Coordinates of C-alpha atoms in Angstrom, one line a residue:
Chain F
M1336 CA 203.3 100.6 157.0
K1337 CA 205.7 97.8 156.1
I1338 CA 207.0 97.3 152.5
Y1339 CA 208.7 94.4 150.9
L1340 CA 211.8 95.6 149.0
N1341 CA 214.4 93.2 147.6
G1342 CA 214.2 90.5 150.2
K1343 CA 213.5 92.7 153.3
Y1344 CA 210.4 94.0 155.1
V1345 CA 211.0 97.6 155.9
T1346 CA 208.9 100.6 157.0
D1347 CA 207.8 103.0 154.4
H1348 CA 210.3 105.5 155.8
Q1349 CA 213.2 103.1 155.4
A1350 CA 212.2 102.0 151.9
A1351 CA 214.6 103.7 149.6
L1352 CA 215.0 103.2 145.8
E1353 CA 218.3 103.9 144.1
Y1354 CA 218.6 107.0 142.1
N1355 CA 219.5 105.1 138.9
D1356 CA 216.8 102.4 139.1
R1357 CA 215.7 101.9 135.5
G1358 CA 212.1 101.7 136.6
F1359 CA 212.4 105.4 137.6
L1360 CA 214.6 106.5 134.7
L1361 CA 213.0 104.6 131.8
S1362 CA 209.7 103.0 133.1
D1363 CA 211.7 99.7 132.6
G1364 CA 209.5 97.4 134.6
I1365 CA 206.1 95.9 135.3
F1366 CA 203.5 95.7 138.0
E1367 CA 200.4 93.8 139.2
T1368 CA 197.6 94.9 141.4
M1369 CA 196.0 92.1 143.4
R1370 CA 193.4 91.7 146.2
S1371 CA 193.1 89.4 149.1
Y1372 CA 190.1 88.5 151.2
E1373 CA 190.9 87.6 154.8
G1374 CA 194.4 86.7 153.7
Q1375 CA 193.4 84.7 150.7
I1376 CA 194.9 86.1 147.4
F1377 CA 192.2 86.2 144.7
G1378 CA 193.3 84.7 141.4
F1379 CA 196.9 84.5 142.4
E1380 CA 197.8 81.9 139.8
D1381 CA 196.6 84.1 137.0
H1382 CA 198.4 87.1 138.3
Y1383 CA 201.6 85.2 138.8
E1384 CA 201.4 83.7 135.3
R1385 CA 200.9 87.1 133.6
F1386 CA 203.6 88.7 135.7
N1387 CA 206.1 86.0 135.0
Q1388 CA 205.3 86.1 131.2
S1389 CA 205.7 89.8 131.1
A1390 CA 209.0 89.7 133.0
H1391 CA 210.2 87.0 130.6
Y1392 CA 209.3 89.0 127.6
L1393 CA 211.1 92.0 128.9
G1394 CA 214.1 89.9 130.0
I1395 CA 213.8 90.9 133.6
P1396 CA 214.6 88.0 136.0
L1397 CA 211.8 87.2 138.4
T1398 CA 213.7 85.3 141.0
P1399 CA 211.0 84.1 143.4
T1400 CA 209.2 80.9 142.4
F1401 CA 205.4 80.7 142.5
H1402 CA 205.5 79.5 146.1
E1403 CA 208.2 81.9 147.2
F1404 CA 206.3 84.7 145.7
K1405 CA 203.1 83.7 147.5
E1406 CA 205.1 83.4 150.8
I1407 CA 206.4 86.9 150.4
I1408 CA 202.8 88.3 149.9
D1409 CA 201.5 86.2 152.9
Q1410 CA 204.3 87.6 155.0
L1411 CA 203.7 91.2 153.8
L1412 CA 200.0 90.9 154.8
K1413 CA 201.0 89.6 158.2
E1414 CA 203.6 92.4 158.7
N1415 CA 200.8 94.9 158.0
E1416 CA 198.2 93.1 160.0
L1417 CA 196.2 92.5 156.9
D1418 CA 196.1 88.7 157.0
K1419 CA 192.7 88.7 158.6
K1420 CA 191.3 91.6 156.6
D1421 CA 190.6 92.5 153.0
A1422 CA 193.5 94.1 151.3
S1423 CA 194.8 95.3 147.9
F1424 CA 198.5 95.2 147.1
R1425 CA 200.8 96.1 144.3
V1426 CA 203.9 94.2 143.1
T1427 CA 206.4 96.1 141.1
L1428 CA 209.4 94.6 139.3
T1429 CA 212.0 96.7 137.5
R1430 CA 215.3 95.9 135.7
G1431 CA 217.1 97.5 138.7
T1432 CA 219.9 100.0 138.4
G1433 CA 221.9 100.6 135.3
P1434 CA 224.4 103.0 133.6
R1435 CA 223.2 106.0 131.6
G1436 CA 221.3 105.2 128.4
L1437 CA 218.8 102.7 127.0
I1438 CA 221.0 99.6 127.0
P1439 CA 220.5 97.4 130.0
P1440 CA 223.5 96.3 132.1
E1441 CA 224.9 92.9 131.4
N1442 CA 224.2 91.6 134.9
V1443 CA 220.7 92.6 135.8
N1444 CA 219.9 92.9 139.5
P1445 CA 216.2 93.5 139.5
T1446 CA 214.2 95.5 142.0
L1447 CA 211.2 93.7 143.5
M1448 CA 208.8 95.8 145.7
M1449 CA 205.5 95.0 147.2
T1450 CA 203.1 97.3 149.0
A1451 CA 199.8 96.4 150.7
F1452 CA 196.8 98.5 151.8
P1453 CA 193.6 97.8 153.6
F1454 CA 190.8 97.6 151.1
E1455 CA 187.1 97.7 151.7
S1456 CA 184.9 96.3 148.9
T1457 CA 182.3 98.8 147.8
I1458 CA 180.0 98.7 144.8
P1459 CA 181.5 101.1 142.3
K1460 CA 179.3 104.1 141.4
P1461 CA 178.0 104.2 137.8
A1462 CA 180.7 105.9 135.6
R1463 CA 180.1 108.8 133.3
V1464 CA 183.0 108.9 130.8
M1465 CA 184.3 110.4 127.6
I1466 CA 186.1 109.0 124.5
S1467 CA 189.8 110.1 124.9
S1468 CA 191.6 111.9 122.2
I1469 CA 194.6 109.8 123.2
R1470 CA 194.7 106.4 121.4
R1471 CA 195.9 103.1 122.7
N1472 CA 198.8 101.9 120.6
E1473 CA 198.1 98.4 119.4
F1474 CA 201.4 98.5 117.5
S1475 CA 203.3 98.3 120.8
P1476 CA 203.7 95.0 122.7
L1477 CA 203.3 97.1 125.9
S1478 CA 199.6 97.4 125.1
N1479 CA 199.3 93.8 126.3
I1480 CA 201.6 94.2 129.3
K1481 CA 201.0 95.9 132.6
S1482 CA 204.2 98.0 132.4
L1483 CA 205.3 101.0 134.3
C1484 CA 204.7 103.0 131.1
Y1485 CA 201.5 104.5 132.4
L1486 CA 201.6 108.2 131.8
D1487 CA 199.2 108.2 128.8
N1488 CA 196.6 106.8 131.3
V1489 CA 197.4 109.3 133.9
I1490 CA 196.9 112.2 131.5
A1491 CA 193.8 110.8 130.0
R1492 CA 192.2 110.2 133.5
R1493 CA 193.2 113.8 134.5
D1494 CA 191.6 115.2 131.3
A1495 CA 188.4 113.3 132.0
N1496 CA 188.3 114.4 135.7
K1497 CA 188.9 118.0 134.7
K1498 CA 185.6 117.8 132.7
G1499 CA 183.8 116.3 135.8
L1500 CA 183.8 112.8 134.4
D1501 CA 185.0 109.6 136.1
D1502 CA 187.1 108.1 133.4
C1503 CA 187.6 107.8 129.6
I1504 CA 187.6 105.2 127.0
F1505 CA 190.6 104.7 124.7
L1506 CA 190.1 103.8 121.0
N1507 CA 193.1 102.2 119.4
T1508 CA 194.9 103.8 116.5
K1509 CA 192.6 102.1 114.0
G1510 CA 189.6 103.8 115.8
N1511 CA 188.3 100.6 117.4
V1512 CA 187.3 100.4 121.1
A1513 CA 190.2 99.3 123.4
C1514 CA 189.8 99.9 127.1
A1515 CA 189.6 102.5 129.9
T1516 CA 192.5 104.1 131.7
A1517 CA 192.9 101.2 134.1
A1518 CA 190.1 98.8 133.2
N1519 CA 188.9 96.5 130.4
I1520 CA 185.6 97.2 128.8
F1521 CA 182.5 95.0 128.0
M1522 CA 179.3 95.8 126.2
V1523 CA 175.9 94.0 126.3
V1524 CA 174.2 93.7 122.9
D1525 CA 171.4 91.6 121.5
K1526 CA 173.6 88.6 120.8
G1527 CA 175.3 88.6 124.2
I1528 CA 178.3 90.2 125.8
V1529 CA 181.2 91.5 123.7
T1530 CA 184.7 92.6 124.8
P1531 CA 187.6 93.8 122.5
K1532 CA 190.0 91.0 121.6
I1533 CA 193.5 91.1 122.8
E1534 CA 194.9 92.1 119.4
E1535 CA 193.1 95.5 119.6
G1536 CA 195.9 96.5 122.0
I1537 CA 194.4 95.7 125.4
L1538 CA 195.7 94.3 128.6
P1539 CA 194.6 90.6 129.1
G1540 CA 192.9 91.5 132.4
I1541 CA 192.6 88.9 135.1
T1542 CA 189.1 90.1 136.0
R1543 CA 188.3 90.2 132.2
K1544 CA 189.2 86.5 132.0
M1545 CA 187.1 85.7 135.1
I1546 CA 184.1 87.4 133.6
I1547 CA 184.5 85.5 130.3
N1548 CA 184.7 82.2 132.3
L1549 CA 181.7 83.2 134.4
C1550 CA 179.7 83.9 131.3
K1551 CA 180.7 80.6 129.6
S1552 CA 179.9 78.5 132.7
N1553 CA 176.5 80.2 132.9
N1554 CA 175.6 79.8 129.2
I1555 CA 175.8 83.5 128.5
S1556 CA 177.1 84.2 125.0
I1557 CA 180.4 86.0 125.2
F1558 CA 182.5 87.2 122.3
E1559 CA 186.1 88.6 122.0
E1560 CA 185.8 90.8 118.9
T1561 CA 186.5 94.1 117.3
I1562 CA 184.1 96.8 118.6
T1563 CA 183.7 100.0 116.7
E1564 CA 182.9 103.3 118.4
N1565 CA 179.4 103.3 116.9
E1566 CA 178.7 99.8 118.1
L1567 CA 179.7 100.8 121.6
L1568 CA 177.5 103.8 121.7
R1569 CA 174.5 101.7 120.7
A1570 CA 175.1 99.1 123.3
K1571 CA 172.4 98.1 125.8
E1572 CA 174.8 98.1 128.7
I1573 CA 178.5 98.8 129.2
F1574 CA 180.8 98.0 132.0
F1575 CA 184.4 98.3 133.1
T1576 CA 186.3 95.6 134.9
N1577 CA 189.5 95.5 136.9
R1578 CA 190.8 94.0 140.1
L1579 CA 189.8 96.9 142.3
I1580 CA 186.5 98.2 140.9
E1581 CA 185.6 94.6 139.9
I1582 CA 182.5 95.4 137.7
Q1583 CA 181.6 99.1 137.2
P1584 CA 178.6 100.1 135.1
V1585 CA 179.1 102.9 132.5
V1586 CA 175.9 104.9 132.1
Q1587 CA 177.1 107.8 130.0
I1588 CA 179.7 108.3 127.2
N1589 CA 180.2 111.9 126.0
S1590 CA 176.6 113.2 126.0
I1591 CA 175.1 109.8 125.2
L1592 CA 173.2 108.0 127.9
I1593 CA 173.7 104.2 128.0
N1594 CA 170.6 102.2 129.2
E1595 CA 168.9 105.5 129.7
G1596 CA 171.5 106.3 132.4
E1597 CA 170.6 103.4 134.6
V1598 CA 172.6 100.5 135.8
G1599 CA 171.5 97.5 133.7
E1600 CA 170.2 94.1 134.6
M1601 CA 173.2 92.2 133.2
V1602 CA 175.7 94.3 135.3
L1603 CA 173.6 93.6 138.4
W1604 CA 173.6 89.9 137.7
L1605 CA 177.3 89.8 137.0
Q1606 CA 178.1 91.8 140.1
K1607 CA 176.1 89.3 142.2
F1608 CA 177.8 86.2 140.7
Y1609 CA 181.2 87.7 140.7
Q1610 CA 180.9 88.5 144.4
K1611 CA 180.3 84.8 145.1
L1612 CA 183.7 84.0 143.5
H1613 CA 185.7 85.6 146.3
V1614 CA 183.3 84.9 149.0
S1615 CA 183.9 81.2 148.2
L1616 CA 187.6 81.5 148.7
Chain A
M961 CA 229.8 110.9 142.3
K962 CA 227.5 113.8 143.5
I963 CA 223.9 114.0 142.6
Y964 CA 221.4 116.9 143.0
L965 CA 218.2 115.7 144.6
N966 CA 215.5 118.0 145.8
G967 CA 217.7 120.9 146.9
K968 CA 220.7 118.9 148.1
Y969 CA 224.0 117.7 146.6
V970 CA 224.5 114.2 147.9
T971 CA 226.7 111.2 147.0
D972 CA 225.2 108.5 144.8
H973 CA 225.1 106.2 147.8
Q974 CA 223.1 108.7 149.8
A975 CA 220.7 109.5 147.0
A976 CA 217.5 107.7 147.8
L977 CA 214.1 108.0 146.1
E978 CA 210.9 107.3 148.0
Y979 CA 209.2 104.0 147.3
N980 CA 206.0 105.8 146.2
D981 CA 207.5 108.3 143.8
R982 CA 205.1 108.5 140.9
G983 CA 208.0 108.6 138.5
F984 CA 208.8 105.1 139.6
L985 CA 205.2 103.8 139.9
L986 CA 203.6 105.4 136.8
S987 CA 206.4 107.0 134.7
D988 CA 204.8 110.3 135.8
G989 CA 207.6 112.7 134.9
I990 CA 209.9 114.1 132.3
F991 CA 213.7 114.4 131.6
E992 CA 216.2 116.2 129.6
T993 CA 219.7 115.2 128.5
M994 CA 222.2 118.0 128.1
R995 CA 225.8 118.6 127.4
S996 CA 228.4 121.1 128.6
Y997 CA 231.7 122.0 127.1
E998 CA 234.2 123.2 129.7
G999 CA 231.4 124.1 132.0
Q1000 CA 229.3 125.9 129.4
I1001 CA 225.9 124.3 128.9
F1002 CA 225.1 123.9 125.2
G1003 CA 221.6 125.2 124.1
F1004 CA 220.5 125.6 127.7
E1005 CA 217.7 128.1 126.8
D1006 CA 216.1 125.6 124.4
H1007 CA 216.4 122.7 126.9
Y1008 CA 214.9 124.8 129.7
E1009 CA 212.0 126.0 127.5
R1010 CA 211.1 122.5 126.4
F1011 CA 211.4 121.1 129.9
N1012 CA 209.3 123.9 131.4
Q1013 CA 206.6 123.5 128.7
S1014 CA 206.4 119.8 129.2
A1015 CA 206.2 120.2 133.0
H1016 CA 203.4 122.8 132.5
Y1017 CA 201.5 120.5 130.2
L1018 CA 201.7 117.7 132.7
G1019 CA 200.9 120.0 135.6
I1020 CA 204.1 119.2 137.5
P1021 CA 205.5 122.3 139.2
L1022 CA 209.0 123.2 138.1
T1023 CA 210.0 125.3 141.0
P1024 CA 213.5 126.6 140.0
T1025 CA 213.5 129.6 137.7
F1026 CA 215.6 129.7 134.6
H1027 CA 218.5 131.2 136.5
E1028 CA 218.2 129.0 139.6
F1029 CA 218.0 126.0 137.3
K1030 CA 221.3 127.0 135.6
E1031 CA 222.9 127.7 139.0
I1032 CA 222.0 124.1 140.1
I1033 CA 223.6 122.6 137.1
D1034 CA 226.7 124.8 137.4
Q1035 CA 227.0 123.8 141.0
L1036 CA 226.5 120.1 140.2
L1037 CA 229.3 120.3 137.6
K1038 CA 231.6 121.8 140.2
E1039 CA 230.7 119.2 142.8
N1040 CA 231.7 116.6 140.3
E1041 CA 234.8 118.5 139.1
L1042 CA 233.3 118.7 135.6
D1043 CA 233.2 122.5 135.3
K1044 CA 236.5 122.5 133.3
K1045 CA 235.7 119.4 131.3
D1046 CA 233.1 118.2 128.8
A1047 CA 230.1 116.6 130.5
S1048 CA 226.7 115.2 129.8
F1049 CA 223.9 115.4 132.4
R1050 CA 220.4 114.3 132.9
V1051 CA 217.6 116.3 134.6
T1052 CA 214.6 114.3 135.8
L1053 CA 211.4 115.8 137.2
T1054 CA 208.5 113.7 138.6
R1055 CA 205.2 114.4 140.2
G1056 CA 206.7 113.2 143.5
T1057 CA 205.1 110.8 145.9
G1058 CA 201.4 110.1 145.9
P1059 CA 198.7 107.7 147.2
R1060 CA 197.8 104.5 145.3
G1061 CA 196.2 104.9 141.9
L1062 CA 196.3 107.2 138.9
I1063 CA 194.9 110.4 140.5
P1064 CA 197.7 112.8 141.6
P1065 CA 197.8 114.1 145.1
E1066 CA 196.2 117.5 145.7
N1067 CA 199.5 119.0 146.9
V1068 CA 202.2 118.0 144.5
N1069 CA 205.7 117.9 145.9
P1070 CA 207.8 117.2 142.8
T1071 CA 211.1 115.3 142.7
L1072 CA 213.9 117.0 140.9
M1073 CA 217.1 115.1 140.3
M1074 CA 220.2 115.8 138.3
T1075 CA 223.1 113.6 137.5
A1076 CA 226.3 114.5 135.6
F1077 CA 228.9 112.4 133.9
P1078 CA 232.2 113.0 132.1
F1079 CA 231.6 112.9 128.3
E1080 CA 234.2 112.8 125.6
S1081 CA 233.0 113.8 122.1
T1082 CA 233.6 111.1 119.6
I1083 CA 232.4 111.0 116.0
P1084 CA 229.6 108.4 116.1
K1085 CA 230.1 105.3 114.0
P1086 CA 227.8 104.8 111.0
A1087 CA 224.6 103.1 112.1
R1088 CA 223.1 100.0 110.6
V1089 CA 219.5 99.8 111.6
M1090 CA 216.1 98.2 111.0
I1091 CA 212.5 99.3 110.8
S1092 CA 210.9 98.4 114.1
S1093 CA 207.6 96.5 114.3
I1094 CA 206.7 98.8 117.2
R1095 CA 205.1 102.0 116.0
R1096 CA 205.4 105.5 117.4
N1097 CA 201.9 106.7 118.7
E1098 CA 201.2 110.1 117.1
F1099 CA 197.8 110.0 118.9
S1100 CA 199.5 110.5 122.2
P1101 CA 200.7 113.9 123.4
L1102 CA 203.7 112.0 125.0
S1103 CA 205.1 111.5 121.5
N1104 CA 206.1 115.2 121.6
I1105 CA 207.3 115.1 125.2
K1106 CA 210.5 113.6 126.7
S1107 CA 208.6 111.7 129.3
L1108 CA 209.7 108.8 131.5
C1109 CA 207.5 106.6 129.5
Y1110 CA 210.4 105.1 127.6
L1111 CA 210.0 101.3 127.6
D1112 CA 208.9 101.0 124.0
N1113 CA 212.3 102.6 123.1
V1114 CA 214.1 100.2 125.4
I1115 CA 212.5 97.1 123.8
A1116 CA 212.9 98.3 120.3
R1117 CA 216.6 99.1 120.9
R1118 CA 217.1 95.7 122.5
D1119 CA 215.4 93.9 119.6
A1120 CA 217.7 95.7 117.1
N1121 CA 220.8 95.0 119.1
K1122 CA 219.8 91.3 119.3
K1123 CA 220.0 91.2 115.5
G1124 CA 223.5 92.8 115.6
L1125 CA 222.1 96.2 114.5
D1126 CA 222.8 99.6 116.2
D1127 CA 219.3 101.0 116.4
C1128 CA 215.9 101.0 114.7
I1129 CA 213.5 103.4 113.1
F1130 CA 210.0 103.8 114.3
L1131 CA 207.2 104.5 111.8
N1132 CA 204.1 106.1 113.3
T1133 CA 200.8 104.3 113.3
K1134 CA 200.0 105.7 109.9
G1135 CA 203.1 104.1 108.6
N1136 CA 205.1 107.3 108.1
V1137 CA 208.7 107.8 109.3
A1138 CA 208.9 109.1 112.8
C1139 CA 212.3 108.8 114.6
A1140 CA 214.9 106.4 116.1
T1141 CA 214.8 105.1 119.7
A1142 CA 216.5 108.2 121.1
A1143 CA 217.1 110.4 118.1
N1144 CA 215.4 112.4 115.4
I1145 CA 215.9 111.4 111.8
F1146 CA 216.8 113.4 108.6
M1147 CA 217.2 112.3 105.0
V1148 CA 219.0 114.0 102.1
V1149 CA 217.2 114.0 98.8
D1150 CA 217.5 115.9 95.5
K1151 CA 215.6 118.9 96.7
G1152 CA 217.5 119.2 100.0
I1153 CA 217.2 117.9 103.5
V1154 CA 213.9 116.5 104.9
T1155 CA 212.9 115.6 108.5
P1156 CA 209.5 114.5 109.7
K1157 CA 207.2 117.2 111.0
I1158 CA 206.3 117.3 114.7
E1159 CA 202.7 116.2 113.9
E1160 CA 204.0 112.8 112.9
G1161 CA 204.5 112.1 116.6
I1162 CA 208.1 113.0 117.1
L1163 CA 210.0 114.8 119.9
P1164 CA 210.9 118.4 119.0
G1165 CA 214.6 117.7 119.4
I1166 CA 217.0 120.5 120.4
T1167 CA 219.7 119.2 118.1
R1168 CA 217.0 118.8 115.4
K1169 CA 216.2 122.5 115.8
M1170 CA 219.9 123.4 115.6
I1171 CA 220.3 121.4 112.4
I1172 CA 217.3 123.1 110.8
N1173 CA 218.7 126.5 111.8
L1174 CA 222.2 125.6 110.6
C1175 CA 220.7 124.6 107.2
K1176 CA 218.6 127.8 106.9
S1177 CA 221.5 130.1 107.7
N1178 CA 223.7 128.3 105.1
N1179 CA 221.0 128.4 102.3
I1180 CA 220.5 124.6 102.4
S1181 CA 216.9 123.7 101.6
I1182 CA 215.3 122.1 104.6
F1183 CA 211.8 120.8 104.9
E1184 CA 209.6 119.5 107.8
E1185 CA 207.3 117.1 106.0
T1186 CA 205.7 113.7 106.0
I1187 CA 208.2 111.0 104.9
T1188 CA 207.0 107.6 103.7
E1189 CA 209.0 104.5 104.3
N1190 CA 209.7 104.2 100.6
E1191 CA 210.9 107.7 100.3
L1192 CA 213.3 107.1 103.2
L1193 CA 214.7 103.9 101.7
R1194 CA 215.4 105.8 98.4
A1195 CA 217.2 108.7 100.2
K1196 CA 220.8 109.7 99.2
E1197 CA 221.8 110.1 102.8
I1198 CA 220.2 109.5 106.2
F1199 CA 221.3 110.7 109.6
F1200 CA 220.1 110.6 113.2
T1201 CA 220.5 113.5 115.6
N1202 CA 220.4 113.9 119.4
R1203 CA 222.3 115.7 122.1
L1204 CA 224.8 113.0 122.7
I1205 CA 225.5 111.4 119.3
E1206 CA 225.0 114.8 117.7
I1207 CA 224.9 113.7 114.0
Q1208 CA 225.1 110.0 113.2
P1209 CA 225.1 108.7 109.6
V1210 CA 222.8 105.8 108.8
V1211 CA 224.3 103.6 106.1
Q1212 CA 222.0 100.6 106.2
I1213 CA 218.2 100.0 106.8
N1214 CA 217.2 96.4 106.9
S1215 CA 219.1 94.9 104.0
I1216 CA 219.2 98.1 102.0
L1217 CA 222.5 100.1 101.8
I1218 CA 222.1 103.9 102.0
N1219 CA 224.7 105.9 99.9
E1220 CA 226.2 102.5 99.0
G1221 CA 227.0 102.0 102.7
E1222 CA 229.3 105.0 102.9
V1223 CA 229.0 108.2 105.0
G1224 CA 227.7 110.9 102.7
E1225 CA 229.1 114.3 102.0
M1226 CA 226.2 116.2 103.5
V1227 CA 226.6 114.4 106.8
L1228 CA 230.4 115.2 106.8
W1229 CA 229.7 118.8 106.1
L1230 CA 227.0 119.1 108.8
Q1231 CA 229.2 117.4 111.4
K1232 CA 232.0 119.9 110.7
F1233 CA 229.7 122.9 110.9
Y1234 CA 227.8 121.6 113.9
Q1235 CA 231.1 121.1 115.7
K1236 CA 231.9 124.8 115.3
L1237 CA 228.7 125.6 117.2
H1238 CA 229.9 124.3 120.5
V1239 CA 233.6 125.1 120.0
S1240 CA 232.4 128.8 119.8
L1241 CA 230.7 128.6 123.2

């Protein structure tokens, strides 16, 4: 397996991070997870824009331009013989090495790493989930950024898995619905489809954005709003979205069945239309 | 500089982390910052206990026993010729490498790293701080754990520094006083000394514990309680504590001077008595 690390394509055995990388010591960095279909990166402009904005907010220089960035990914796919296949890849950017303590070095020399994997599209199985006792912190700007600060999500997923469940749903600290451990959430109600607004402390997901646009261009009413826990539990259908699972139906929350435990019609329709987006690449 | 990494003492140039260490990818790990005086580790039992408990909670195996752990540190100090000097050191434990995604590998092979630095004790300068707009998430178990998830603290410190201030104070999501970016907080009021209780979402600091014990053994009234923002701003004295700064007076919050901008008597008394604790090692 070949990895891109700071300008070089190296094998996974050669790829070495420095002991004092602030990504490792302080979660001082960001990442993106993307997919490509036969070498074509899906939604690359949106991913690059979010990544660039997050880097800018954190003050981490993102040296490659849009086109250079895309060239690196194209080359990485080639190096791994994934340019004719479907792949997923992760881009990680950190503030690089630094001295002891929180304060960044004056001259930041960022770490940029990319890894790629073969990825077969499968229809995700219906999820049975719980409401997590951990809350999403809408008072932190990181709630809107795909940062390396991911341990809450790791713990919450583990706790759900321990109970035999697939995932969990975070409420924010006000008790409103936020997201899953690595996905946005949508619900289908009488008036249309509803997803929490960004201000509730959620990641502005790229797949979330595509679903919103898909609904708008097909005259399906879609709302970005506050969702209470009670509203969610009374929804007709619920689904998660992210780059890898795409659209995953949720059929159970705690002991409550959603849509009588069956995958709903709206989810099936969305899955079908979403599929066409990347087939048409 | 010599570093301990997974059983070996290597130079900082040799020390290499794997590209897929979950500490780097997902902040899936913990750390401790400790100090030694002429080779004697200060409060080692407390640090080890907290580290061990956190590792256990996260399900990361901490292989070295109490005595083996101490031997590693002793050897690291020797390797760096710090066994006769004063030093600070950091211990980092991660869940090691893993496949893509949140779910840990079945067989965890943790990463244990220790770094040591010369450290001269200085009396910290009085701090001028602000209340951060970022809130401490008391709904996350990580608020009580010294985890690698530290980016909120990095951003908050940066934002305070940009305004020419030394640090900031986090309220929790309920609006009660929590802590600083890398320190616990105490205030002096008429009835005695007050520090936020653990349930407010704070790290159970080792220095915090020592201050509480120091007060108790000297008949100074000390309380672990909820502190509102207004109560804090009306305090007679305020101070931060952590392993490195030990006891740092806070003389200004936003535009409000604390103790007329002067270091208070209680802080001076505590600094003097605290000093005796490590001189007597």
